[in-house]
Backbone as ProteinMPNN parsed JSONL, in Angstrom:
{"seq_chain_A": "XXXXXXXXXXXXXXXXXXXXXXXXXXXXXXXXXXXXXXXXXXXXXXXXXXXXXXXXXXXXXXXXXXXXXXXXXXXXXXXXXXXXXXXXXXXXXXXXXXXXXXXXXXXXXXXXXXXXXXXXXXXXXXXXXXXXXXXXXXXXXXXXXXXXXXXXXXXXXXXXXXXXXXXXXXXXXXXXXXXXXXXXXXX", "coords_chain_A": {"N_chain_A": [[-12.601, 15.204, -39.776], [-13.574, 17.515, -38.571], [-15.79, 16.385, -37.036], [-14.783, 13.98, -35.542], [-13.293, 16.268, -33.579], [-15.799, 17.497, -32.81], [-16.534, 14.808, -31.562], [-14.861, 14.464, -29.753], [-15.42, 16.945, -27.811], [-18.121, 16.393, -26.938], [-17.803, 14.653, -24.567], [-16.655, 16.424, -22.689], [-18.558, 18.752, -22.368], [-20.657, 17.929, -21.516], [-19.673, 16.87, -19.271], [-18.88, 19.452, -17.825], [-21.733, 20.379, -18.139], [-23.111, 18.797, -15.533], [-21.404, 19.986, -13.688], [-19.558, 18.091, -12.374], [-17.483, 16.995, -10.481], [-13.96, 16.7, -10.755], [-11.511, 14.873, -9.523], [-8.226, 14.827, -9.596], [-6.025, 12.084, -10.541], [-3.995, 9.75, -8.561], [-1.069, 8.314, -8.997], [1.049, 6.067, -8.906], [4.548, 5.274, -9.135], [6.528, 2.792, -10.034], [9.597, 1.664, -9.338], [13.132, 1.19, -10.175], [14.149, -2.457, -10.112], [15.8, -3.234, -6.997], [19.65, -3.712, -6.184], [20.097, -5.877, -4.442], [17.206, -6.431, -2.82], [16.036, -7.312, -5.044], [13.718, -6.152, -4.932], [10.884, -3.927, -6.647], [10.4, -0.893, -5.966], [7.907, 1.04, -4.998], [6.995, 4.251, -5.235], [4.945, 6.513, -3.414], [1.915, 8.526, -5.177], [0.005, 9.69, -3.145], [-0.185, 11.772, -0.532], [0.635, 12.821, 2.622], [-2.265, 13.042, 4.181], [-3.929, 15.936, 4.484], [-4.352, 17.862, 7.634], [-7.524, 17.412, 8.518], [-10.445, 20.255, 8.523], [-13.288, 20.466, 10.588], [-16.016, 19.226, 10.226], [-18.815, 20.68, 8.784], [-22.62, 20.327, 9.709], [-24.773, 19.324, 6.754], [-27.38, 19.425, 6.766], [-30.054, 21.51, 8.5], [-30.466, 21.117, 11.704], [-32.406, 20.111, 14.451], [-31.913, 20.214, 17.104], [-28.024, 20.412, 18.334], [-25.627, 19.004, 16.668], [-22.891, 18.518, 17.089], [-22.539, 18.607, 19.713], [-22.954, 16.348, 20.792], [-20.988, 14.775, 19.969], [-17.652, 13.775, 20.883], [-14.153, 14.166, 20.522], [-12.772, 12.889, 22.518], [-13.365, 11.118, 23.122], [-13.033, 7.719, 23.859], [-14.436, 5.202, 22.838], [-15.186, 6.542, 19.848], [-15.452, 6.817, 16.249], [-12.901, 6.841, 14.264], [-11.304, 9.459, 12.377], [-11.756, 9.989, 9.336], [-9.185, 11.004, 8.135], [-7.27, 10.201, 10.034], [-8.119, 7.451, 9.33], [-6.823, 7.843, 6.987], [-3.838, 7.919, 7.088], [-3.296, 5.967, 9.029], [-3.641, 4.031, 6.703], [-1.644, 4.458, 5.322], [0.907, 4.579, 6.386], [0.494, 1.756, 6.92], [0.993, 0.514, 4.785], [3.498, 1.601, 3.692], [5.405, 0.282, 5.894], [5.034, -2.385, 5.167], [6.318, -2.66, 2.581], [8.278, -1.916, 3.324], [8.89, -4.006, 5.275], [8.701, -6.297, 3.42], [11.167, -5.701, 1.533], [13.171, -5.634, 4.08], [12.918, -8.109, 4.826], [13.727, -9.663, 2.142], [16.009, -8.711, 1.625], [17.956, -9.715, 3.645], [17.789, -11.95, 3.328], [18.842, -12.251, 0.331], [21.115, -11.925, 0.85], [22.274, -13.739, 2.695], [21.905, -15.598, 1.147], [23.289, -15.641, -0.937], [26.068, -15.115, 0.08], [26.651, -17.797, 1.475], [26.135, -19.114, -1.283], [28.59, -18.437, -2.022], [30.706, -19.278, -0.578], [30.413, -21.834, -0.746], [30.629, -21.919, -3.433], [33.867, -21.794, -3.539], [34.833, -23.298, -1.829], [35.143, -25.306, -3.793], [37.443, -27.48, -5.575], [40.156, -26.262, -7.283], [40.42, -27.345, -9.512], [38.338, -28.99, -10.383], [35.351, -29.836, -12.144], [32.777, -28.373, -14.695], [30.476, -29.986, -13.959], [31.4, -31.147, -11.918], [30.901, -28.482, -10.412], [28.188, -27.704, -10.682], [26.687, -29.939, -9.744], [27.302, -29.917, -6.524], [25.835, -27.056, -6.378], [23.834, -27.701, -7.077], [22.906, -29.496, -5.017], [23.545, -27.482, -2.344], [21.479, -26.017, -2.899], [19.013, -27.358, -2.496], [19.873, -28.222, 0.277], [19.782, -25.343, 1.251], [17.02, -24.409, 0.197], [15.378, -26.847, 2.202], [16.133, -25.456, 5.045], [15.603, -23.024, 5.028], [12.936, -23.133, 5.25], [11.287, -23.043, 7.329], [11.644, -20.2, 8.189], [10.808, -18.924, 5.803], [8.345, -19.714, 5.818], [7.326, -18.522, 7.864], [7.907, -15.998, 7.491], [5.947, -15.772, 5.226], [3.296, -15.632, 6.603], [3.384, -13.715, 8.382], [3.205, -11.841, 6.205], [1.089, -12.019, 4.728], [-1.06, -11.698, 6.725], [-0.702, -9.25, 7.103], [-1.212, -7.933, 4.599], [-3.992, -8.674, 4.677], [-4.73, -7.105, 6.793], [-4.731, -4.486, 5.535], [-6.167, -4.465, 3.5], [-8.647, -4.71, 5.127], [-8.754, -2.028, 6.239], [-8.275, -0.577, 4.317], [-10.518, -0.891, 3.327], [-12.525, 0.062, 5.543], [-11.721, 2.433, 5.334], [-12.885, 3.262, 2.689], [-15.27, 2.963, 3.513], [-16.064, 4.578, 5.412], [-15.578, 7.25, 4.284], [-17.897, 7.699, 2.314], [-19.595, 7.067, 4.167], [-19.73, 9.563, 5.581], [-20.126, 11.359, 3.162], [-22.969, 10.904, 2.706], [-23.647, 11.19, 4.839], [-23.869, 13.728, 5.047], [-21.125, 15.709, 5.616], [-19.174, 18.425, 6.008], [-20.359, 20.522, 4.539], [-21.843, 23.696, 4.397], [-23.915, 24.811, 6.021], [-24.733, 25.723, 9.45], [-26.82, 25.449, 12.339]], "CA_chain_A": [[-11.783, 15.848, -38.775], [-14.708, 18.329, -37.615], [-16.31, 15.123, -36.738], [-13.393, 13.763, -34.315], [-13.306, 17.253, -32.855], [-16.875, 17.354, -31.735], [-16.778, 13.696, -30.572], [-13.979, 14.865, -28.399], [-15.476, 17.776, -26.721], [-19.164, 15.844, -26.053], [-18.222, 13.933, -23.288], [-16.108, 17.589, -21.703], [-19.61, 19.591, -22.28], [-21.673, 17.241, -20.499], [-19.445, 16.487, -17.774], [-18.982, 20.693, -17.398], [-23.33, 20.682, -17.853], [-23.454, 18.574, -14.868], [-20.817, 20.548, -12.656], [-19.17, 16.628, -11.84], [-16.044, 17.372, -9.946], [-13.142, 15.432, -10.939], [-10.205, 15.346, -8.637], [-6.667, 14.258, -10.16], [-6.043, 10.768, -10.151], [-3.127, 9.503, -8.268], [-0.278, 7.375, -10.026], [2.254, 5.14, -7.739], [5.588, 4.769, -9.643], [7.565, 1.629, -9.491], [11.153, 1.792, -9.436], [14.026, -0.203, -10.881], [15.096, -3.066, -8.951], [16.67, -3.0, -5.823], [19.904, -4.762, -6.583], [19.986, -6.91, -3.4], [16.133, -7.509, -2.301], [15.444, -7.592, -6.387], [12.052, -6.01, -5.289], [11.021, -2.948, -7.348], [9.808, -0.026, -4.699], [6.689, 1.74, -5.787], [6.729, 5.514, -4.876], [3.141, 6.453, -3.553], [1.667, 9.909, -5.139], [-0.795, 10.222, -2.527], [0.599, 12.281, 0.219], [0.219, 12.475, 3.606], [-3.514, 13.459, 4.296], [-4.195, 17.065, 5.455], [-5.886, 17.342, 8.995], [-9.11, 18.252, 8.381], [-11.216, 21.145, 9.33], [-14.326, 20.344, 11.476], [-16.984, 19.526, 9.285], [-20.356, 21.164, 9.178], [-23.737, 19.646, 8.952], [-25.572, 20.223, 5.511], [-28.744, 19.828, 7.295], [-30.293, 21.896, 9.104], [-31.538, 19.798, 12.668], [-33.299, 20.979, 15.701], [-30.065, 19.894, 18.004], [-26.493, 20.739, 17.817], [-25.084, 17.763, 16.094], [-21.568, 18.803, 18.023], [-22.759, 18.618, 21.335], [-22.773, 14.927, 21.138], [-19.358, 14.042, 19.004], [-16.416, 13.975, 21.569], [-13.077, 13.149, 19.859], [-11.645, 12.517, 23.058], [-13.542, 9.494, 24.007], [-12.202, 6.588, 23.446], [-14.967, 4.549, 21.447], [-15.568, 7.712, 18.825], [-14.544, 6.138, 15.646], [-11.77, 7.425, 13.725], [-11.955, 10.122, 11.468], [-11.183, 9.75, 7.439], [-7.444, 11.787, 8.454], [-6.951, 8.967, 10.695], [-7.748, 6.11, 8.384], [-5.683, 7.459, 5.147], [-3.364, 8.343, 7.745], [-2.682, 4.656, 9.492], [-3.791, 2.78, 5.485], [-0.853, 5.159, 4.363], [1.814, 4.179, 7.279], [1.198, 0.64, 7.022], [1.212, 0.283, 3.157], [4.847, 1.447, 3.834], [5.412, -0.624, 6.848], [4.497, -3.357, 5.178], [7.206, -2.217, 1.772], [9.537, -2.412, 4.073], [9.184, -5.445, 6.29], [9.114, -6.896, 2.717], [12.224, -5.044, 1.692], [14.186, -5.997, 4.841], [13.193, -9.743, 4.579], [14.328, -10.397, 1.121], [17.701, -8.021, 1.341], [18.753, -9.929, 4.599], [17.725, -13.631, 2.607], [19.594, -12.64, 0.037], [22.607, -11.212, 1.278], [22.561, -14.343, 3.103], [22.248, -16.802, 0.3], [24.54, -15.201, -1.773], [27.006, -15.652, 0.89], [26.423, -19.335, 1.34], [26.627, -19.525, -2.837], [30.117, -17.884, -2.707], [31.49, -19.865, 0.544], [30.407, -23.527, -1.192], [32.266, -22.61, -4.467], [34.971, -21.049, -2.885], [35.291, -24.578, -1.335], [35.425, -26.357, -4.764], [38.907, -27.292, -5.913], [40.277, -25.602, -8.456], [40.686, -28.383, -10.807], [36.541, -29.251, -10.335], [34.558, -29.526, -13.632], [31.825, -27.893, -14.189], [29.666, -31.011, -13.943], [30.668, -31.091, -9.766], [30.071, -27.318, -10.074], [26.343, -28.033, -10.527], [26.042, -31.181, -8.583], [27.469, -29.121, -5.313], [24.751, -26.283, -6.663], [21.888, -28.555, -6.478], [22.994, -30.314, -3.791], [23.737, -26.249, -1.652], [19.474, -25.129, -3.193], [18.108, -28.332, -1.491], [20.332, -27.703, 1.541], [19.224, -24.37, 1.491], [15.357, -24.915, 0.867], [15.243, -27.104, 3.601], [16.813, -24.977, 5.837], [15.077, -21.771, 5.276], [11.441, -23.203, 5.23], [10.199, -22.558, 8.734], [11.731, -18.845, 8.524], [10.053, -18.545, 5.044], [6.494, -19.74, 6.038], [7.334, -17.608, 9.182], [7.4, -14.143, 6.617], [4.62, -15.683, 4.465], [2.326, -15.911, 7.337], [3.351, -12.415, 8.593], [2.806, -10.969, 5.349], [-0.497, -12.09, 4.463], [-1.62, -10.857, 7.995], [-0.118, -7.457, 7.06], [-2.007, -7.864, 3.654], [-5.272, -8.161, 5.536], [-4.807, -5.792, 7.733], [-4.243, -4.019, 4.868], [-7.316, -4.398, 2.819], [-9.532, -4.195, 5.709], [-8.471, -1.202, 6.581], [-8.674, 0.354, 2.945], [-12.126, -0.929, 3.346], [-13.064, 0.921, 6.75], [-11.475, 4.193, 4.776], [-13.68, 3.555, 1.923], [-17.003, 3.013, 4.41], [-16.233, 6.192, 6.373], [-15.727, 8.312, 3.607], [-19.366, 6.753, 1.621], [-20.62, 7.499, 5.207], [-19.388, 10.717, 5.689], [-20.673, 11.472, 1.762], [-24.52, 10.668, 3.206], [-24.215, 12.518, 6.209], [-23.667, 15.802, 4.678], [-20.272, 16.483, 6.438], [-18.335, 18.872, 4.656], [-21.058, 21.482, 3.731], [-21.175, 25.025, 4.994], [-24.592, 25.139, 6.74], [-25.217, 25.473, 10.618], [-27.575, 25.287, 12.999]], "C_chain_A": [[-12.65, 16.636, -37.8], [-15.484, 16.937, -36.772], [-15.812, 14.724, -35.073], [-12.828, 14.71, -33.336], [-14.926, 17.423, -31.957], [-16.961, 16.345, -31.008], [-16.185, 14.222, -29.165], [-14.54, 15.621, -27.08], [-16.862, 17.499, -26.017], [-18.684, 15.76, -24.952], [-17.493, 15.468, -22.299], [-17.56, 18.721, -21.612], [-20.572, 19.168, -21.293], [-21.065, 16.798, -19.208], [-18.952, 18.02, -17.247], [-20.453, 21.085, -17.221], [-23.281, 20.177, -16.255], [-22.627, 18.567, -13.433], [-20.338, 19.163, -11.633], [-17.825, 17.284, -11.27], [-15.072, 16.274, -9.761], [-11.933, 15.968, -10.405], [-9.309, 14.354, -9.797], [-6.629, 12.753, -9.471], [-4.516, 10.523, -9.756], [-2.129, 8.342, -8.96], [1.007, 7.501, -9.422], [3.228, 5.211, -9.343], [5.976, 3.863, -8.922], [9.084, 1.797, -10.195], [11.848, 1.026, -10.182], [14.05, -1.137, -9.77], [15.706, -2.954, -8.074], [17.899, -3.944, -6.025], [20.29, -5.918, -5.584], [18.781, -7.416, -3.135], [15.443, -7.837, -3.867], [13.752, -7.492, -6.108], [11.895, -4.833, -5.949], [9.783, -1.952, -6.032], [9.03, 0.556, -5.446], [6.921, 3.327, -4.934], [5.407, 5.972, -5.088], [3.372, 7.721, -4.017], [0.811, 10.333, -4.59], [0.33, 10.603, -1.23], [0.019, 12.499, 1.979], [-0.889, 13.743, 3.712], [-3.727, 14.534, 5.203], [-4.595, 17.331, 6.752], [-6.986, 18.044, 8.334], [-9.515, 19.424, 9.196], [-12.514, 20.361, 9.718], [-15.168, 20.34, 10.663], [-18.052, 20.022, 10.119], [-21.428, 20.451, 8.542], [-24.25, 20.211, 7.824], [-26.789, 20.39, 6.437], [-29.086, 20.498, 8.282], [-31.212, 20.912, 10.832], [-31.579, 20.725, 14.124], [-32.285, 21.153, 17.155], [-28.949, 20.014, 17.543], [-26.128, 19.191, 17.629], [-23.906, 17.46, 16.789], [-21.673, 18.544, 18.961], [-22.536, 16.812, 21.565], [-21.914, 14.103, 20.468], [-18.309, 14.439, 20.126], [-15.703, 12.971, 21.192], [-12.423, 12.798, 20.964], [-12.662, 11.167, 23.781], [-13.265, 8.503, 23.414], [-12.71, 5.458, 22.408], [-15.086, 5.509, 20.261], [-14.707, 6.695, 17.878], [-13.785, 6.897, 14.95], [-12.029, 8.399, 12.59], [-11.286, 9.37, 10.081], [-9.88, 10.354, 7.584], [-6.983, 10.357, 8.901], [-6.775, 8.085, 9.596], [-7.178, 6.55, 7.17], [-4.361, 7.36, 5.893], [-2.208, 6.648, 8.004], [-2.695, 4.057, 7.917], [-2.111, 2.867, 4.68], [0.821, 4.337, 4.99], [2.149, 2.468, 7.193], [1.181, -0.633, 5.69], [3.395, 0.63, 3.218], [5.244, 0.798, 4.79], [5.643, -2.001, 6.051], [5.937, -3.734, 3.568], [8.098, -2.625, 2.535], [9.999, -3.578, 4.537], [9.571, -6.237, 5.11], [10.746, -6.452, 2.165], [13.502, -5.898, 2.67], [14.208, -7.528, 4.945], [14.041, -10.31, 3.006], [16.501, -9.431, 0.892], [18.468, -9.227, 2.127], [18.671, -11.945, 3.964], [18.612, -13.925, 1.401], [20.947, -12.468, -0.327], [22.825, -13.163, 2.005], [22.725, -15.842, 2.022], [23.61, -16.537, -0.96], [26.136, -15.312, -1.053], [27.506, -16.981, 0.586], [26.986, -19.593, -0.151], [27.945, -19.859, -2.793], [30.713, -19.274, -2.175], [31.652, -21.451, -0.608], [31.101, -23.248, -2.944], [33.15, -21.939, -4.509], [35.77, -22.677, -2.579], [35.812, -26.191, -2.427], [36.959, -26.438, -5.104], [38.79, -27.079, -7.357], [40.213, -26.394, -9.752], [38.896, -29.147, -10.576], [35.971, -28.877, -11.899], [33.23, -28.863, -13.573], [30.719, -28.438, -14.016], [29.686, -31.182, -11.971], [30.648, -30.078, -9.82], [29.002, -27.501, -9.814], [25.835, -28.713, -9.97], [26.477, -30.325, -6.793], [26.669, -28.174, -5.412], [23.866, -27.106, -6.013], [22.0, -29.303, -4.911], [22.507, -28.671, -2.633], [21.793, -26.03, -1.833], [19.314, -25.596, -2.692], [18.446, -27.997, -0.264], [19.512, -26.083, 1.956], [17.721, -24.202, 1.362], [14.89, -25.139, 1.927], [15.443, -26.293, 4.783], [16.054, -23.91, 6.25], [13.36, -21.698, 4.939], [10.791, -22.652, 5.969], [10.903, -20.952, 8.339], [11.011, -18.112, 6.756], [8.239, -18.489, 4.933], [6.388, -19.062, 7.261], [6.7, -15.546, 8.015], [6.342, -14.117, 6.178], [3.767, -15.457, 4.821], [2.068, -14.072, 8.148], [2.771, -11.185, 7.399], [1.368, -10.756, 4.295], [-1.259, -11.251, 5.391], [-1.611, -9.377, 8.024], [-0.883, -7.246, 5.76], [-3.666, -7.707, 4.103], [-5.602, -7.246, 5.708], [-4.971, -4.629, 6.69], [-5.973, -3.004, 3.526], [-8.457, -4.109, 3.99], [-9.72, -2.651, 6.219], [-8.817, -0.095, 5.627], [-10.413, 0.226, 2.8], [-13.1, -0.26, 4.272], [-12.894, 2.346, 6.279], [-12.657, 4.129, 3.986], [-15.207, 4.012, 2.44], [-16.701, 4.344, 5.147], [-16.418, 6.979, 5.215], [-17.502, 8.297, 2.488], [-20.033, 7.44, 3.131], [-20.76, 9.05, 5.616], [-20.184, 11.827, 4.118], [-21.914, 11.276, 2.246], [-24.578, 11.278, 4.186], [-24.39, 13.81, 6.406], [-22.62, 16.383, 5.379], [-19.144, 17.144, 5.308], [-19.293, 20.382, 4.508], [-20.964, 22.874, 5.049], [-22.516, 25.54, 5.97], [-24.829, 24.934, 7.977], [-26.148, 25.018, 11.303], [-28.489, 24.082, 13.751]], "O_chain_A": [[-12.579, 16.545, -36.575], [-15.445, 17.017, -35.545], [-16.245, 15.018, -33.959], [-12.079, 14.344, -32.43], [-15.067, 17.453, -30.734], [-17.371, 16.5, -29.858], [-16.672, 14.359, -28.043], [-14.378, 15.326, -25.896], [-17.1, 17.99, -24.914], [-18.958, 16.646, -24.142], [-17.891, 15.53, -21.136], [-17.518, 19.535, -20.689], [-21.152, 19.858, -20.455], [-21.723, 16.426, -18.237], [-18.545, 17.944, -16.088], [-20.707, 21.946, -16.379], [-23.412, 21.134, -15.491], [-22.784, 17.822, -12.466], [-20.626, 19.106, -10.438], [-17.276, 18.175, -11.919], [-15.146, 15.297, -9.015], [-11.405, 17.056, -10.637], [-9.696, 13.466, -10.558], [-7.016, 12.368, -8.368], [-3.693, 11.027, -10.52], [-2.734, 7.41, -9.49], [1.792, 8.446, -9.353], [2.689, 5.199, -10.45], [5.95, 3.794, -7.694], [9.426, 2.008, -11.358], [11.295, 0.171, -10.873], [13.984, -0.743, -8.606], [16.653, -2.244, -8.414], [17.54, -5.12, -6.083], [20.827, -6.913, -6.071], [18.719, -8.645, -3.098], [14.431, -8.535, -3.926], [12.842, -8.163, -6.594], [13.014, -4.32, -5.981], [8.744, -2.326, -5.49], [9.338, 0.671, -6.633], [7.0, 3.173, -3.715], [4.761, 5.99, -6.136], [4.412, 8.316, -3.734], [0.377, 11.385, -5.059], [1.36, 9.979, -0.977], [-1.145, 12.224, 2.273], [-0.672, 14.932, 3.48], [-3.747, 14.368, 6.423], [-5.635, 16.692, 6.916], [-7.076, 19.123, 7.747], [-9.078, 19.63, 10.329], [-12.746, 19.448, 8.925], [-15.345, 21.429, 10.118], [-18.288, 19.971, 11.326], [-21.444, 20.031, 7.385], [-24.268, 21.437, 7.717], [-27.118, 21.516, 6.812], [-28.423, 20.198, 9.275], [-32.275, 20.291, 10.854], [-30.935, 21.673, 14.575], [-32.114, 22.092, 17.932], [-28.741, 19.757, 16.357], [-26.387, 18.333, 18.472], [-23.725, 16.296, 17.147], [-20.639, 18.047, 19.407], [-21.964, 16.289, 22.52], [-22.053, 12.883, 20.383], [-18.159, 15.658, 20.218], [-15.893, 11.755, 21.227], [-11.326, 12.305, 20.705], [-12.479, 10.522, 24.813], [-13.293, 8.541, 22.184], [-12.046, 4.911, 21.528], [-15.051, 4.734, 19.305], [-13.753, 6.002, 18.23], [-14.173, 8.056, 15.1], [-12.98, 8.152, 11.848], [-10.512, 8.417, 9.988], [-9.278, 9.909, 6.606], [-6.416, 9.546, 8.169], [-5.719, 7.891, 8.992], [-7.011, 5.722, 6.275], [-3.582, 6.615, 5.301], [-1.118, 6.3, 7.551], [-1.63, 3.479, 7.702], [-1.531, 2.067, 3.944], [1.627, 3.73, 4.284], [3.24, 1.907, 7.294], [1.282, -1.858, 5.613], [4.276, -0.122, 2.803], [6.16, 0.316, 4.124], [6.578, -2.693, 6.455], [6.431, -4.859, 3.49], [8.683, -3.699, 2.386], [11.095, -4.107, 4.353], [10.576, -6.932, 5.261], [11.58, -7.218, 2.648], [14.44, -6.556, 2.222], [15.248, -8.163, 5.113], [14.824, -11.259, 2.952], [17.562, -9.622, 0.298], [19.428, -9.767, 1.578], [19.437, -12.863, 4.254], [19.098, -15.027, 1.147], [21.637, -12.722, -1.314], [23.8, -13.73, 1.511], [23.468, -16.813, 2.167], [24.477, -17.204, -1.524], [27.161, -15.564, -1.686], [28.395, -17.312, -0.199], [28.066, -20.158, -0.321], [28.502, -20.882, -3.191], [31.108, -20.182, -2.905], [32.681, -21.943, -1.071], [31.817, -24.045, -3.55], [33.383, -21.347, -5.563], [36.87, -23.074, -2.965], [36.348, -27.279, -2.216], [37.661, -25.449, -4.894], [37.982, -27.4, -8.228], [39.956, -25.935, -10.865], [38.938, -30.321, -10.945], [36.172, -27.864, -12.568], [32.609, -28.793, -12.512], [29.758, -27.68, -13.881], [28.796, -31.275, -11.125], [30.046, -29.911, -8.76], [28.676, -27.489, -8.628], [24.691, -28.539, -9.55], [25.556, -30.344, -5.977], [26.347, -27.974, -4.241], [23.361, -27.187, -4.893], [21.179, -29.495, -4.014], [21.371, -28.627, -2.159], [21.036, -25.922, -0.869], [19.215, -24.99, -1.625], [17.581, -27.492, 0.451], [18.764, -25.921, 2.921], [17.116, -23.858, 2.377], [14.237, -24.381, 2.644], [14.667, -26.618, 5.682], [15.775, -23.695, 7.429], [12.694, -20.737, 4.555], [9.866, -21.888, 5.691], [9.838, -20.387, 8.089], [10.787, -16.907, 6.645], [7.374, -17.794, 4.399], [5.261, -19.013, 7.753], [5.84, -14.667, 7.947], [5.576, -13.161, 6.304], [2.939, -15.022, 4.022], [1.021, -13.461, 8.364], [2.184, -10.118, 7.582], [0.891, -9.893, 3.558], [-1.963, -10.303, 5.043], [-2.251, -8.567, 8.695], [-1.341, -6.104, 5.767], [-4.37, -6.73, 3.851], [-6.447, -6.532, 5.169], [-5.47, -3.639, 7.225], [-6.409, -1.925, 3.122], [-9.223, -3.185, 3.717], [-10.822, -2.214, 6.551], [-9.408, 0.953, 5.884], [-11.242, 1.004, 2.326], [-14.265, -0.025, 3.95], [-13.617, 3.279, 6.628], [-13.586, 4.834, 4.38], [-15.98, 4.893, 2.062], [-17.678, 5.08, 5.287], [-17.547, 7.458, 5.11], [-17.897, 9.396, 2.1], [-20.929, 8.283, 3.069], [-21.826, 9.588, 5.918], [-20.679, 12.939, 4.304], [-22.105, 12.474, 2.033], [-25.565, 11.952, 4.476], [-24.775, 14.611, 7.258], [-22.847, 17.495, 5.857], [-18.562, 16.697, 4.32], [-18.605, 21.391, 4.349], [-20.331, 22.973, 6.101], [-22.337, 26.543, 6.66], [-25.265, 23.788, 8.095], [-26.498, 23.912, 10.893], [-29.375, 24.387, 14.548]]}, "name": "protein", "num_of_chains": 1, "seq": "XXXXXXXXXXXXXXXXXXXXXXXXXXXXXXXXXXXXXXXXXXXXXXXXXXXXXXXXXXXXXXXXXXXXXXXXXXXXXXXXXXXXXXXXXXXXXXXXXXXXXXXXXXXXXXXXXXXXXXXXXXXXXXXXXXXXXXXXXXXXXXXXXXXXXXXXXXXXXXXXXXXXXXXXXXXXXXXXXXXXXXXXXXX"}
């Protein structure tokens, strides 16, 4: 038992020896079902990204480092606010568009379902139940191809966008981490 107690507190001694700073890890929930787009919504726990204060150089350098950063010109690249900022906006953006495509597909097929055995006569077995089924899916397949490889094509593109973007956050902040911005010394 003493045993299983020291194992434990090694790895908390050595990661308090070497003053490691561990931020809280974030953890998305996913929801129940939606019961129309049957997608399950994830609730992010990262929140929308503070503005920043103005970093300061760690190093000390012979020129004002400031004098030659202007956020108002137009190539300057974006800060790390910015990119969690837009990665954050079009991670939900992107929830959604999915969201509103599958509610409005299958509000609409569920329709269609009802209408075609609405249309069966009452005295119908359930052998032409299923043959008017299969027959209605194919009909409907066909039908809703081009506006399905229309979303697929949108939503890859939005997947991209998506990852590249998480990847430009990651490289700023890695760059920003080597440049010494953040620290408290002037001059």
């Amino acid at each position: 038992m003493q045993s299983s107690a020291r194992r434990l507190s090694a790895p908390l001694a050595r990661c308090s020896r070497r003053h490691i700073h561990c931020s809280a890890s974030a953890r998305d929930l996913v929801g129940p079902p939606d019961p129309v787009s049957n997608l399950r919504p994830v609730y992010y726990d990262d929140p929308l990204p503070a503005p920043e204060a103005k970093p300061r150089p760690r190093l000390r350098h012979p020129y004002s480092l400031r004098e030659f950063s202007d956020p108002d010109v137009s190539t300057a690249e974006p800060s790390i606010h910015d990119l969690e900022l837009q990665y954050k906006l079009l991670r939900q953006q992107t929830d959604a568009f999915n969201h509103a495509f599958w509610t409005d597909s299958n509000l609409r097929f569920e329709s269609a379902k009802a209408t075609i055995l609405q249309s069966l006569p009452s005295s119908s077995t359930p052998t032409d139940r299923d043959t008017a089924l299969t027959h209605f899916y194919q009909q409907w397949l066909n039908q809703e191809s081009a506006r399905q490889e229309e979303y697929t094509a949108e939503w890859r593109r939005r997947n991209w966008d998506g990852i590249v973007l998480a990847a430009r956050l990651e490289y700023a902040k890695l760059k920003a981490k080597f440049s010494g911005a953040g620290a408290d010394s002037d001059a």
